[in-house]
Tab-separated table of C-alpha atoms and ligand atoms in Angstrom:
chain	number	residue	atom	x	y	z
A	489	MET	CA	-41.565	10.158	1.962
A	490	SER	CA	-38.752	9.756	-0.393
A	491	TYR	CA	-36.261	6.946	0.345
A	492	VAL	CA	-33.493	9.133	1.382
A	493	ASP	CA	-35.670	10.937	3.805
A	494	GLU	CA	-37.042	7.876	5.390
A	495	VAL	CA	-33.486	6.420	5.825
A	496	TYR	CA	-32.453	9.639	7.517
A	497	ALA	CA	-35.403	9.389	9.910
A	498	LYS	CA	-34.405	5.743	10.548
A	499	VAL	CA	-30.751	6.715	11.296
A	500	VAL	CA	-31.787	9.417	13.844
A	501	ALA	CA	-34.316	7.134	15.566
A	502	LYS	CA	-32.048	4.045	15.767
A	503	ASN	CA	-28.901	6.346	16.914
A	504	PRO	CA	-30.260	8.468	19.477
A	505	ALA	CA	-27.944	11.335	21.082
A	506	GLU	CA	-25.450	10.983	18.601
A	507	PRO	CA	-25.761	14.366	16.602
A	508	GLU	CA	-22.240	14.156	14.708
A	509	PHE	CA	-23.305	10.932	13.106
A	510	HIS	CA	-26.450	12.245	12.143
A	511	GLN	CA	-24.800	15.333	10.711
A	512	ALA	CA	-22.453	13.417	8.661
A	513	VAL	CA	-25.387	11.239	7.372
A	514	LYS	CA	-27.451	14.010	6.476
A	515	GLU	CA	-24.818	15.941	4.615
A	516	PHE	CA	-24.192	12.689	2.697
A	517	LEU	CA	-27.927	11.853	1.921
A	518	ASP	CA	-28.759	15.361	0.992
A	519	THR	CA	-26.001	15.363	-1.747
A	520	VAL	CA	-26.413	11.923	-3.191
A	521	ARG	CA	-30.112	12.336	-3.489
A	522	PRO	CA	-30.126	12.602	-7.278
A	523	VAL	CA	-28.105	9.207	-7.550
A	524	ILE	CA	-30.597	7.537	-5.176
A	525	GLU	CA	-33.663	8.814	-6.940
A	526	LYS	CA	-32.279	7.568	-10.186
A	527	HIS	CA	-32.147	3.864	-8.752
A	528	GLU	CA	-34.639	4.347	-5.946
A	529	GLU	CA	-36.669	1.105	-6.566
A	530	GLU	CA	-33.443	-1.023	-6.965
A	531	TYR	CA	-31.895	0.369	-3.872
A	532	ARG	CA	-34.719	0.430	-1.711
A	533	LYS	CA	-35.675	-3.430	-2.599
A	534	VAL	CA	-31.989	-4.356	-1.152
A	535	ALA	CA	-31.958	-1.724	1.566
A	536	LEU	CA	-28.933	-0.507	0.341
A	537	LEU	CA	-29.011	2.889	2.458
A	538	GLU	CA	-29.988	1.104	5.404
A	539	ARG	CA	-27.001	-1.149	5.124
A	540	LEU	CA	-24.638	1.600	4.286
A	541	THR	CA	-25.672	3.555	7.309
A	542	GLU	CA	-25.492	0.575	9.918
A	543	PRO	CA	-21.990	-0.424	10.736
A	544	GLU	CA	-20.915	-3.980	9.898
A	545	ARG	CA	-19.674	-4.220	13.534
A	546	GLN	CA	-19.199	-1.867	16.600
A	547	ILE	CA	-16.776	-2.927	19.356
A	548	ARG	CA	-16.681	-1.282	22.706
A	549	PHE	CA	-14.318	-2.417	25.435
A	550	ARG	CA	-12.664	-1.531	28.761
A	551	VAL	CA	-9.249	-0.203	29.113
A	552	PRO	CA	-7.757	-0.335	32.485
A	553	TRP	CA	-4.317	1.176	33.226
A	554	VAL	CA	-2.154	2.217	36.050
A	555	ASP	CA	-0.977	5.931	36.192
A	556	ASP	CA	2.483	7.297	37.761
A	557	ASN	CA	0.827	7.592	41.114
A	558	GLY	CA	-0.321	3.744	41.172
A	559	GLN	CA	-3.899	4.649	40.693
A	560	VAL	CA	-5.870	2.504	38.339
A	561	GLN	CA	-7.549	4.507	35.679
A	562	VAL	CA	-10.498	3.033	33.355
A	563	ASN	CA	-11.011	4.360	29.664
A	564	THR	CA	-13.405	2.982	27.074
A	565	GLY	CA	-11.963	1.900	23.790
A	566	TYR	CA	-13.933	1.736	20.411
A	567	ARG	CA	-13.802	0.210	17.063
A	568	VAL	CA	-16.314	0.727	14.274
A	569	GLN	CA	-15.886	-1.531	11.225
A	570	PHE	CA	-18.257	0.474	9.006
A	571	ASN	CA	-17.904	-0.958	5.635
A	572	SER	CA	-15.722	-3.447	3.951
A	573	ALA	CA	-17.296	-3.570	0.436
A	574	ILE	CA	-14.082	-2.361	-1.090
A	575	GLY	CA	-11.444	-3.557	1.049
A	576	PRO	CA	-10.246	-4.226	4.557
A	577	TYR	CA	-11.432	-1.647	7.118
A	578	LYS	CA	-9.126	1.300	7.270
A	579	GLY	CA	-9.076	4.413	9.281
A	580	GLY	CA	-7.653	6.063	12.253
A	581	LEU	CA	-7.666	5.927	16.170
A	582	ARG	CA	-8.553	9.203	17.920
A	583	PHE	CA	-7.685	9.624	21.673
A	584	HIS	CA	-9.494	12.646	22.981
A	585	PRO	CA	-11.807	13.094	25.945
A	586	SER	CA	-14.856	13.895	23.598
A	587	VAL	CA	-14.610	10.380	22.005
A	588	TYR	CA	-17.878	8.393	22.045
A	589	PHE	CA	-19.778	6.281	19.601
A	590	GLY	CA	-21.272	9.359	17.831
A	591	ILE	CA	-17.923	10.591	16.952
A	592	ILE	CA	-16.367	7.390	15.786
A	593	LYS	CA	-19.494	6.608	13.848
A	594	PHE	CA	-19.398	9.942	12.073
A	595	LEU	CA	-15.554	9.522	11.223
A	596	GLY	CA	-16.119	5.780	10.047
A	597	PHE	CA	-18.963	6.644	7.958
A	598	GLU	CA	-16.988	9.531	6.300
A	599	GLN	CA	-14.148	7.238	5.872
A	600	ILE	CA	-15.989	4.815	3.667
A	601	PHE	CA	-16.360	7.515	1.093
A	602	LYS	CA	-13.050	9.192	1.456
A	603	ASN	CA	-11.317	5.694	1.213
A	604	SER	CA	-13.218	5.125	-1.983
A	605	LEU	CA	-12.298	8.396	-3.415
A	606	THR	CA	-8.575	7.487	-3.179
A	607	GLY	CA	-8.922	4.653	-5.858
A	608	LEU	CA	-7.391	2.291	-3.597
A	609	PRO	CA	-8.808	-1.020	-2.125
A	610	ILE	CA	-9.596	0.137	1.406
A	611	GLY	CA	-12.900	-0.103	3.195
A	612	GLY	CA	-14.050	2.300	6.184
A	613	GLY	CA	-13.509	2.072	9.826
A	614	LYS	CA	-12.512	4.175	12.767
A	615	GLY	CA	-11.648	3.736	16.509
A	616	GLY	CA	-10.435	5.366	19.482
A	617	SER	CA	-10.868	6.034	23.134
A	618	ASP	CA	-11.829	8.910	25.593
A	619	PHE	CA	-8.167	8.731	26.987
A	620	ASP	CA	-6.648	12.237	26.878
A	621	PRO	CA	-2.769	11.882	26.260
A	622	LYS	CA	-2.363	15.607	27.273
A	623	GLY	CA	-0.293	15.959	30.224
A	624	LYS	CA	0.316	12.162	30.472
A	625	SER	CA	3.896	10.736	31.071
A	626	ASP	CA	5.410	8.608	28.228
A	627	ARG	CA	5.096	5.680	30.620
A	628	GLU	CA	1.436	6.417	31.086
A	629	VAL	CA	0.824	6.822	27.465
A	630	MET	CA	2.599	3.383	26.883
A	631	ALA	CA	0.599	1.607	29.643
A	632	PHE	CA	-2.553	3.046	28.020
A	633	CYS	CA	-1.606	1.787	24.480
A	634	GLN	CA	-0.754	-1.504	25.734
A	635	SER	CA	-3.689	-2.171	27.704
A	636	PHE	CA	-5.862	-0.802	24.595
A	637	MET	CA	-4.127	-3.101	22.170
A	638	THR	CA	-4.694	-6.116	24.474
A	639	GLU	CA	-8.368	-5.930	23.508
A	640	LEU	CA	-8.138	-4.458	20.134
A	641	TYR	CA	-5.576	-6.968	18.750
A	642	ARG	CA	-8.137	-9.784	18.250
A	643	HIS	CA	-10.220	-7.578	15.960
A	644	ILE	CA	-7.759	-6.399	13.489
A	645	GLY	CA	-5.189	-7.742	11.084
A	646	LYS	CA	-3.257	-6.675	7.758
A	647	ASP	CA	-6.075	-8.027	5.636
A	648	THR	CA	-9.002	-7.424	8.050
A	649	ASP	CA	-8.676	-4.019	9.746
A	650	VAL	CA	-5.837	-1.621	9.599
A	651	PRO	CA	-5.857	1.259	12.231
A	652	ALA	CA	-3.729	4.361	12.007
A	653	GLY	CA	-3.578	7.719	13.738
A	654	ASP	CA	-5.931	10.643	14.221
A	655	ILE	CA	-6.172	13.240	17.042
A	656	GLY	CA	-4.078	12.311	19.935
A	657	VAL	CA	-2.547	9.435	18.210
A	658	GLY	CA	0.621	9.968	16.489
A	659	GLY	CA	4.174	8.279	15.978
A	660	ARG	CA	4.722	7.839	19.716
A	661	GLU	CA	1.241	6.019	20.348
A	662	ILE	CA	1.409	3.958	17.067
A	663	GLY	CA	4.914	2.689	18.145
A	664	PHE	CA	3.566	1.525	21.470
A	665	LEU	CA	0.545	0.050	19.788
A	666	TYR	CA	2.505	-1.854	17.177
A	667	GLY	CA	4.786	-3.309	19.888
A	668	GLN	CA	2.133	-4.745	21.967
A	669	TYR	CA	0.318	-6.144	18.887
A	670	LYS	CA	3.579	-7.918	17.812
A	671	ARG	CA	4.126	-9.184	21.339
A	672	ILE	CA	0.781	-10.786	21.597
A	673	THR	CA	0.319	-12.241	18.165
A	674	GLY	CA	3.879	-12.752	17.155
A	675	LEU	CA	3.061	-11.415	13.847
A	676	TYR	CA	5.536	-8.711	12.191
A	677	GLU	CA	2.717	-7.399	9.819
A	678	GLY	CA	1.438	-4.229	8.437
A	679	VAL	CA	-1.421	-4.068	10.876
A	680	LEU	CA	-1.172	-0.270	11.566
A	681	THR	CA	-0.010	2.597	9.337
A	682	GLY	CA	1.832	5.577	10.300
A	683	LYS	CA	4.447	3.419	11.701
A	684	GLY	CA	8.020	4.605	12.466
A	685	LEU	CA	10.479	4.296	9.561
A	686	THR	CA	12.593	1.737	11.284
A	687	TYR	CA	9.869	-0.704	11.535
A	688	GLY	CA	7.730	-0.783	8.359
A	689	GLY	CA	6.509	2.825	8.093
A	690	SER	CA	6.377	4.766	4.853
A	691	LEU	CA	8.305	7.797	3.931
A	692	ALA	CA	5.843	10.902	3.464
A	693	ARG	CA	3.077	9.276	5.723
A	694	THR	CA	3.622	12.088	8.296
A	695	GLU	CA	3.569	14.777	5.836
A	696	ALA	CA	0.854	13.284	3.584
A	697	THR	CA	-2.406	14.644	4.772
A	698	GLY	CA	-1.248	18.263	4.867
A	699	TYR	CA	0.707	18.064	1.739
A	700	GLY	CA	-2.174	16.212	0.077
A	701	LEU	CA	-4.623	18.994	1.322
A	702	MET	CA	-2.356	21.538	-0.627
A	703	TYR	CA	-1.960	19.554	-3.803
A	704	PHE	CA	-5.836	19.031	-3.686
A	705	THR	CA	-6.207	22.864	-3.068
A	706	GLN	CA	-3.905	23.768	-5.789
A	707	GLU	CA	-5.601	21.764	-8.394
A	708	LEU	CA	-8.952	22.526	-7.352
A	709	LEU	CA	-8.247	26.292	-7.652
A	710	LYS	CA	-6.259	25.737	-10.868
A	711	ILE	CA	-9.394	24.289	-12.681
A	712	ASN	CA	-11.231	27.508	-11.191
A	713	GLY	CA	-8.554	29.721	-12.860
A	714	ILE	CA	-6.823	30.915	-9.510
A	715	ASP	CA	-3.051	30.443	-8.911
A	716	VAL	CA	-2.304	29.783	-5.396
A	717	ALA	CA	1.034	31.384	-5.239
A	718	GLY	CA	1.251	34.877	-3.779
A	719	LYS	CA	-2.050	34.406	-1.815
A	720	THR	CA	-2.925	34.336	1.852
A	721	ALA	CA	-4.350	31.732	3.959
A	722	VAL	CA	-5.666	31.119	7.474
A	723	VAL	CA	-5.090	27.955	9.139
A	724	SER	CA	-6.639	26.389	12.373
A	725	GLY	CA	-5.071	23.574	14.367
A	726	ALA	CA	-1.477	23.067	15.171
A	727	GLY	CA	-1.190	19.210	14.883
A	728	ASN	CA	0.024	16.854	12.165
A	729	VAL	CA	-2.243	17.936	9.282
A	730	ALA	CA	-2.093	21.650	10.186
A	731	ILE	CA	1.825	21.655	10.608
A	732	TYR	CA	2.280	19.799	6.968
A	733	ALA	CA	-0.449	21.799	5.490
A	734	ILE	CA	1.384	25.138	6.548
A	735	GLN	CA	4.833	23.870	5.287
A	736	LYS	CA	3.366	22.890	1.958
A	737	ALA	CA	1.306	25.905	1.568
A	738	GLU	CA	4.367	28.068	2.051
A	739	GLU	CA	6.310	25.832	-0.167
A	740	LEU	CA	3.700	26.735	-2.869
A	741	GLY	CA	4.099	30.542	-2.401
A	742	MET	CA	1.189	31.180	-0.046
A	743	LYS	CA	1.593	33.247	3.373
A	744	VAL	CA	-0.035	31.527	6.133
A	745	LEU	CA	-1.180	33.901	8.836
A	746	THR	CA	-2.457	31.866	11.683
A	747	CYS	CA	-2.646	28.471	13.450
A	748	SER	CA	-4.466	27.604	16.808
A	749	ASP	CA	-4.575	24.814	19.385
A	750	SER	CA	-7.518	23.862	21.750
A	751	THR	CA	-6.553	26.985	24.251
A	752	GLY	CA	-5.633	29.745	21.774
A	753	TRP	CA	-4.485	31.087	18.524
A	754	VAL	CA	-1.654	32.632	16.683
A	755	TYR	CA	-1.549	35.487	14.160
A	756	ASP	CA	1.889	35.920	12.548
A	757	PRO	CA	1.702	38.773	9.786
A	758	ASP	CA	5.035	37.546	8.459
A	759	GLY	CA	3.786	34.016	7.960
A	760	ILE	CA	3.892	31.047	10.240
A	761	ASP	CA	7.407	29.823	11.120
A	762	VAL	CA	7.035	26.040	10.565
A	763	ALA	CA	10.339	25.320	12.311
A	764	ALA	CA	9.222	26.852	15.359
A	765	LEU	CA	5.797	25.345	15.329
A	766	LYS	CA	7.453	21.916	15.142
A	767	GLU	CA	9.854	22.456	17.849
A	768	ILE	CA	6.727	23.710	20.145
A	769	LYS	CA	4.424	20.854	19.176
A	770	GLU	CA	6.282	17.918	17.887
A	771	VAL	CA	9.341	18.152	20.158
A	772	ASN	CA	8.180	19.845	23.150
A	773	ARG	CA	4.546	19.015	23.039
A	774	ALA	CA	3.824	22.573	24.630
A	775	ARG	CA	1.214	25.305	24.212
A	776	LEU	CA	1.029	27.909	21.473
A	777	THR	CA	1.839	30.374	23.974
A	778	GLU	CA	5.499	29.591	23.324
A	779	TYR	CA	5.441	30.685	19.835
A	780	LYS	CA	5.902	34.577	20.628
A	781	LYS	CA	9.435	33.580	21.987
A	782	TYR	CA	10.402	32.667	18.506
A	783	ARG	CA	8.389	35.368	16.727
A	784	PRO	CA	8.162	38.601	18.690
A	785	ASN	CA	6.220	40.180	15.881
A	786	SER	CA	3.328	37.754	16.191
A	787	GLU	CA	0.225	37.973	18.555
A	788	TYR	CA	-1.088	35.177	20.734
A	789	HIS	CA	-4.899	35.287	21.738
A	790	GLU	CA	-6.804	33.032	24.080
A	791	GLY	CA	-9.818	31.244	22.732
A	792	ARG	CA	-10.874	31.006	19.181
A	793	GLY	CA	-10.358	33.569	16.411
A	794	VAL	CA	-8.447	32.321	13.274
A	795	TRP	CA	-11.518	33.098	10.971
A	796	THR	CA	-11.510	36.724	11.895
A	797	ILE	CA	-8.128	37.377	9.946
A	798	LYS	CA	-8.653	38.383	6.323
A	799	ALA	CA	-7.214	35.841	3.851
A	800	ASP	CA	-7.724	34.558	0.264
A	801	PHE	CA	-8.101	30.989	1.610
A	802	ALA	CA	-9.214	29.237	4.820
A	803	PHE	CA	-7.869	25.733	5.901
A	804	PRO	CA	-9.742	24.204	8.909
A	805	CYS	CA	-7.276	21.543	10.257
A	806	ALA	CA	-8.200	21.037	13.974
A	807	THR	CA	-11.608	19.284	14.606
A	808	GLN	CA	-15.095	18.919	13.745
A	809	ASN	CA	-17.677	21.839	13.718
A	810	GLU	CA	-14.822	24.357	14.354
A	811	LEU	CA	-16.078	26.816	11.402
A	812	ASN	CA	-19.693	27.711	12.086
A	813	LEU	CA	-22.106	30.064	10.293
A	814	ASP	CA	-20.774	33.313	11.966
A	815	ASP	CA	-17.423	32.321	10.964
A	816	ALA	CA	-18.526	31.603	7.424
A	817	LYS	CA	-20.266	35.219	7.373
A	818	THR	CA	-16.982	36.559	8.465
A	819	LEU	CA	-14.792	34.837	6.009
A	820	VAL	CA	-17.233	35.782	3.171
A	821	ALA	CA	-17.342	39.377	4.308
A	822	ASN	CA	-13.378	39.265	4.327
A	823	GLY	CA	-13.563	38.123	0.620
A	824	VAL	CA	-12.469	34.487	1.226
A	825	LYS	CA	-12.088	32.613	-2.072
A	826	ALA	CA	-11.821	29.081	-0.920
A	827	VAL	CA	-12.256	26.800	1.976
A	828	CYS	CA	-10.759	23.496	1.895
A	829	GLU	CA	-11.022	21.167	4.892
A	830	GLY	CA	-8.081	19.284	6.360
A	831	ALA	CA	-10.008	18.082	9.694
A	832	ASN	CA	-13.036	15.829	9.219
A	833	MET	CA	-16.276	17.765	9.186
A	834	PRO	CA	-14.873	20.992	10.385
A	835	THR	CA	-17.615	23.234	8.893
A	836	THR	CA	-21.081	23.085	10.206
A	837	LEU	CA	-23.857	22.331	7.560
A	838	ASP	CA	-25.358	25.694	7.623
A	839	ALA	CA	-21.864	27.313	7.433
A	840	THR	CA	-21.083	25.008	4.368
A	841	ASN	CA	-24.276	26.074	2.649
A	842	TYR	CA	-23.453	29.918	3.219
A	843	LEU	CA	-20.044	29.424	1.770
A	844	LYS	CA	-21.385	27.710	-1.246
A	845	GLU	CA	-24.125	30.012	-1.718
A	846	ASN	CA	-21.735	33.144	-1.687
A	847	GLY	CA	-19.590	31.678	-4.487
A	848	VAL	CA	-16.928	30.352	-2.387
A	849	ILE	CA	-15.021	27.308	-3.699
A	850	PHE	CA	-15.561	24.535	-1.086
A	851	GLY	CA	-13.112	21.464	-0.844
A	852	PRO	CA	-14.953	18.861	1.392
A	853	ALA	CA	-12.814	16.786	3.861
A	854	LYS	CA	-13.527	13.448	2.206
A	855	ALA	CA	-11.700	14.759	-0.724
A	856	ALA	CA	-9.383	17.268	0.528
A	857	ASN	CA	-7.687	15.134	3.274
A	858	ALA	CA	-7.808	11.925	1.692
A	859	GLY	CA	-4.031	12.215	1.194
A	860	GLY	CA	-3.326	10.726	4.555
A	861	VAL	CA	-5.292	7.585	4.236
A	862	ALA	CA	-4.165	7.202	0.721
A	863	THR	CA	-0.608	7.168	1.819
A	864	SER	CA	-1.516	4.701	4.427
A	865	ALA	CA	-2.782	2.404	1.790
A	866	LEU	CA	0.662	2.951	0.116
A	867	GLU	CA	2.272	1.981	3.583
A	868	MET	CA	0.215	-1.300	3.243
A	869	SER	CA	1.356	-1.889	-0.333
A	870	GLN	CA	5.099	-1.517	0.712
A	871	ASN	CA	4.566	-3.809	3.768
A	872	SER	CA	3.010	-6.434	1.570
A	873	GLU	CA	5.914	-6.422	-1.011
A	874	ARG	CA	8.509	-6.095	1.808
A	875	LEU	CA	10.026	-3.066	0.210
A	876	SER	CA	10.397	0.603	1.019
A	877	TRP	CA	9.903	3.192	-1.638
A	878	THR	CA	11.703	6.618	-1.694
A	879	PHE	CA	10.255	9.888	-0.517
A	880	GLU	CA	9.944	11.228	-3.943
A	881	GLU	CA	8.007	7.924	-5.062
A	882	VAL	CA	5.497	8.225	-2.418
A	883	ASP	CA	5.026	11.903	-2.654
A	884	ALA	CA	4.515	11.708	-6.351
A	885	LYS	CA	2.040	9.127	-6.042
A	886	LEU	CA	0.210	11.136	-3.446
A	887	LYS	CA	0.154	14.070	-5.696
A	888	GLN	CA	-1.249	12.141	-8.452
A	889	ILE	CA	-3.983	10.623	-6.306
A	890	MET	CA	-4.942	14.323	-5.010
A	891	ILE	CA	-5.137	15.513	-8.772
A	892	ASN	CA	-7.272	12.391	-9.712
A	893	ILE	CA	-9.573	13.146	-6.912
A	894	VAL	CA	-10.275	16.753	-8.149
A	895	HIS	CA	-10.972	15.604	-11.514
A	896	ASN	CA	-13.271	12.704	-10.295
A	897	ILE	CA	-15.353	14.993	-7.933
A	898	ASP	CA	-15.573	17.762	-10.532
A	899	ALA	CA	-16.763	15.250	-13.217
A	900	ALA	CA	-19.313	13.596	-10.672
A	901	ALA	CA	-20.651	16.857	-9.771
A	902	LYS	CA	-21.180	17.855	-13.403
A	903	GLU	CA	-22.768	14.555	-14.340
A	904	TYR	CA	-25.509	15.137	-11.794
A	905	GLY	CA	-26.251	18.963	-12.882
A	906	LYS	CA	-24.275	20.062	-9.764
A	907	ALA	CA	-21.282	21.677	-11.491
A	908	GLY	CA	-18.806	23.475	-8.958
A	909	ASP	CA	-20.446	21.730	-6.040
A	910	TYR	CA	-17.361	19.683	-4.895
A	911	ALA	CA	-19.119	18.273	-1.636
A	912	ALA	CA	-21.898	16.713	-3.859
A	913	GLY	CA	-19.132	15.392	-6.215
A	914	ALA	CA	-17.162	14.051	-3.688
A	915	ASN	CA	-20.255	12.112	-2.001
A	916	ILE	CA	-21.438	10.903	-5.353
A	917	ALA	CA	-18.082	9.637	-6.727
A	918	GLY	CA	-17.205	8.094	-3.286
A	919	PHE	CA	-20.720	6.473	-3.134
A	920	LYS	CA	-20.965	5.079	-6.614
A	921	LYS	CA	-17.952	2.854	-6.160
A	922	VAL	CA	-19.098	1.320	-2.852
A	923	ALA	CA	-22.636	1.022	-3.896
A	924	ASP	CA	-21.773	-0.985	-7.112
A	925	ALA	CA	-19.449	-3.319	-4.959
A	926	MET	CA	-22.190	-3.766	-2.398
A	927	MET	CA	-24.832	-4.550	-5.219
A	928	ALA	CA	-22.301	-7.063	-6.723
A	929	GLN	CA	-21.751	-8.716	-3.485
A	930	GLY	CA	-25.251	-9.794	-2.458
A	931	ILE	CA	-27.209	-9.265	0.735
A	932	VAL	CA	-24.255	-9.262	3.159
B	2333	NDP	P1	-3.490	16.229	16.206
B	2333	NDP	O1	-3.812	15.584	17.435
B	2333	NDP	O2	-1.988	15.977	15.661
B	2333	NDP	O3	-3.832	17.948	16.160
B	2333	NDP	C1	-5.137	18.219	16.439
B	2333	NDP	C2	-5.011	19.801	16.490
B	2333	NDP	O4	-6.239	20.384	16.717
B	2333	NDP	C3	-4.200	20.287	17.778
B	2333	NDP	O5	-3.619	21.455	17.504
B	2333	NDP	C4	-5.303	20.341	18.815
B	2333	NDP	O6	-4.956	21.176	19.635
B	2333	NDP	C5	-6.472	20.777	17.898
B	2333	NDP	N1	-7.803	20.352	18.420
B	2333	NDP	C6	-8.084	18.953	18.591
B	2333	NDP	N2	-9.438	19.091	19.271
B	2333	NDP	C7	-9.773	20.208	19.385
B	2333	NDP	C8	-10.996	20.895	19.897
B	2333	NDP	N3	-11.862	20.000	20.372
B	2333	NDP	N4	-10.966	22.191	20.012
B	2333	NDP	C9	-10.032	23.080	19.366
B	2333	NDP	N5	-8.768	22.491	18.994
B	2333	NDP	C10	-8.659	21.140	19.017
B	2333	NDP	O7	-4.426	15.700	15.029
B	2333	NDP	P2	-4.417	15.710	13.510
B	2333	NDP	O8	-3.771	16.753	13.102
B	2333	NDP	O9	-3.986	14.429	13.011
B	2333	NDP	O10	-5.979	15.762	13.252
B	2333	NDP	C11	-6.618	16.985	12.738
B	2333	NDP	C12	-7.907	16.940	12.136
B	2333	NDP	O11	-7.389	16.203	10.772
B	2333	NDP	C13	-8.985	15.733	12.772
B	2333	NDP	O12	-10.185	16.335	12.377
B	2333	NDP	C14	-8.515	14.726	12.201
B	2333	NDP	O13	-9.765	13.656	11.972
B	2333	NDP	C15	-8.268	14.900	10.571
B	2333	NDP	N6	-7.391	14.107	9.750
B	2333	NDP	C16	-6.362	13.651	10.240
B	2333	NDP	C17	-5.703	12.757	9.501
B	2333	NDP	C18	-4.289	12.358	9.834
B	2333	NDP	O14	-3.469	11.524	9.033
B	2333	NDP	N7	-3.753	12.539	10.924
B	2333	NDP	C19	-6.125	12.379	8.127
B	2333	NDP	C20	-7.388	13.014	7.692
B	2333	NDP	C21	-7.859	13.922	8.484
B	2333	NDP	P3	-4.187	20.654	21.088
B	2333	NDP	O15	-2.728	20.645	20.673
B	2333	NDP	O16	-4.440	21.732	22.052
B	2333	NDP	O17	-4.881	19.430	21.512
B	2334	2IT	O1	-9.093	10.831	8.966
B	2334	2IT	C1	-8.397	10.082	8.404
B	2334	2IT	O2	-8.371	9.780	7.166
B	2334	2IT	C2	-7.262	9.624	9.243
B	2334	2IT	N1	-7.135	9.699	10.304
B	2334	2IT	C3	-6.276	8.915	8.503
B	2334	2IT	C4	-6.612	7.383	8.536
B	2334	2IT	C5	-5.568	6.266	7.983
B	2334	2IT	O3	-5.979	5.074	8.240
B	2334	2IT	O4	-4.507	6.658	7.563
């Protein structure tokens, strides 16, 4: 058996009942195979892949809190400190009922290579809880966040592990978490990113993942001879990533026809109204059923369905495995030209392969959504020098980082005879830097 296949079998055996983690590792190993084969003996001897797929540390803790009825609730908290070869652990916190180690480990594993692709000195980590912020009062969310941080604080720090947001964790949650960290430790330091602008946050961090996705897409399509202006797009999700992806897409001249949340989806033939979407989701924390009140010409449908709408580009921006093989077939039949991932691992493996085989330009999450964490690293830099950069400064840096990522993954794919396979290019380019650092640092 080849080294790659051996390691994959070990990962499955050692991490039972964690299908999302297996999927992320499989997608990675399958595409970096040519690099591994070139160095097989050297890597095998030092168990490089076994070390890469085994988190440096996995933390799991109890999070008790009191709800508005005086009832005690108990959730589970997680932090997986996956790899610190190229910098302090960095990655978001997800609050969603589906969270368990399999989700956090898939996210943490992908984060290692995404963070490497940014070109900035950040290692990979991820955390979260099975807590569901939906329908909770602000006080309940605060009580939960304070209890969560009361355990987490001892494991994190500005130079060791720097969490941020992800699904269910936005500005409100980061604020409560930061306040509690400061209260317990007495330290005013950049231990979290995505902070509010009055207490150390960076301008453009809120917009960064969605904007970055569009800067990435624009450059990727440019090298493929396609202009994004005047094209149509379908987007899934209606959260942080989706909202700012839609905003930037429209600024770049695309018409975005759809968005969705966990209960339904909207089709707006005139293009999604971002101001309405922000009011519904960011201000009122309401459902997409509200959208029709702002835009009578639009349609609201229960369930899922954004991938059935004909468009030039598709941008999955909600969650993992939300675009399956049937969706990929529908998109291809409708003539989609490109799929770029705003969410983490939103496309199933068979769907990804189908898209690639049918000539669809595929921008993988690790590369396409790296703008969020890249801007988090810029927030860390600003915190370290105790300065704040202007929006334009941060945005320009973000844009340049996304352009560099496109060229780096394109070059890596070509170097290994996989021109146009950007998923392979992203994994190879991300992996090489981490592998070099791990080889240099000895058996740790
Ligand atoms: P938000 O919580 O702001 O938004 C998530 C959106 O996806 C919501 O519209 C939500 O619907 C929908 N959604 C979540 N889970 C499901 C589900 N199981 N089924 C259907 N819809 C779902 O999160 P973000 O926008 O921050 O994150 C979206 C994706 O982008 C995630 O994959 C995340 O890991 C990834 N990402 C985020 C980054 C960031 O900086 N925030 C950076 C890079 C990647 P509802 O409102 O009904 O819950
Ligand atoms: O998936 C991701 O890259 C994020 N949720 C952002 C992580 C970060 O540290 O900004």
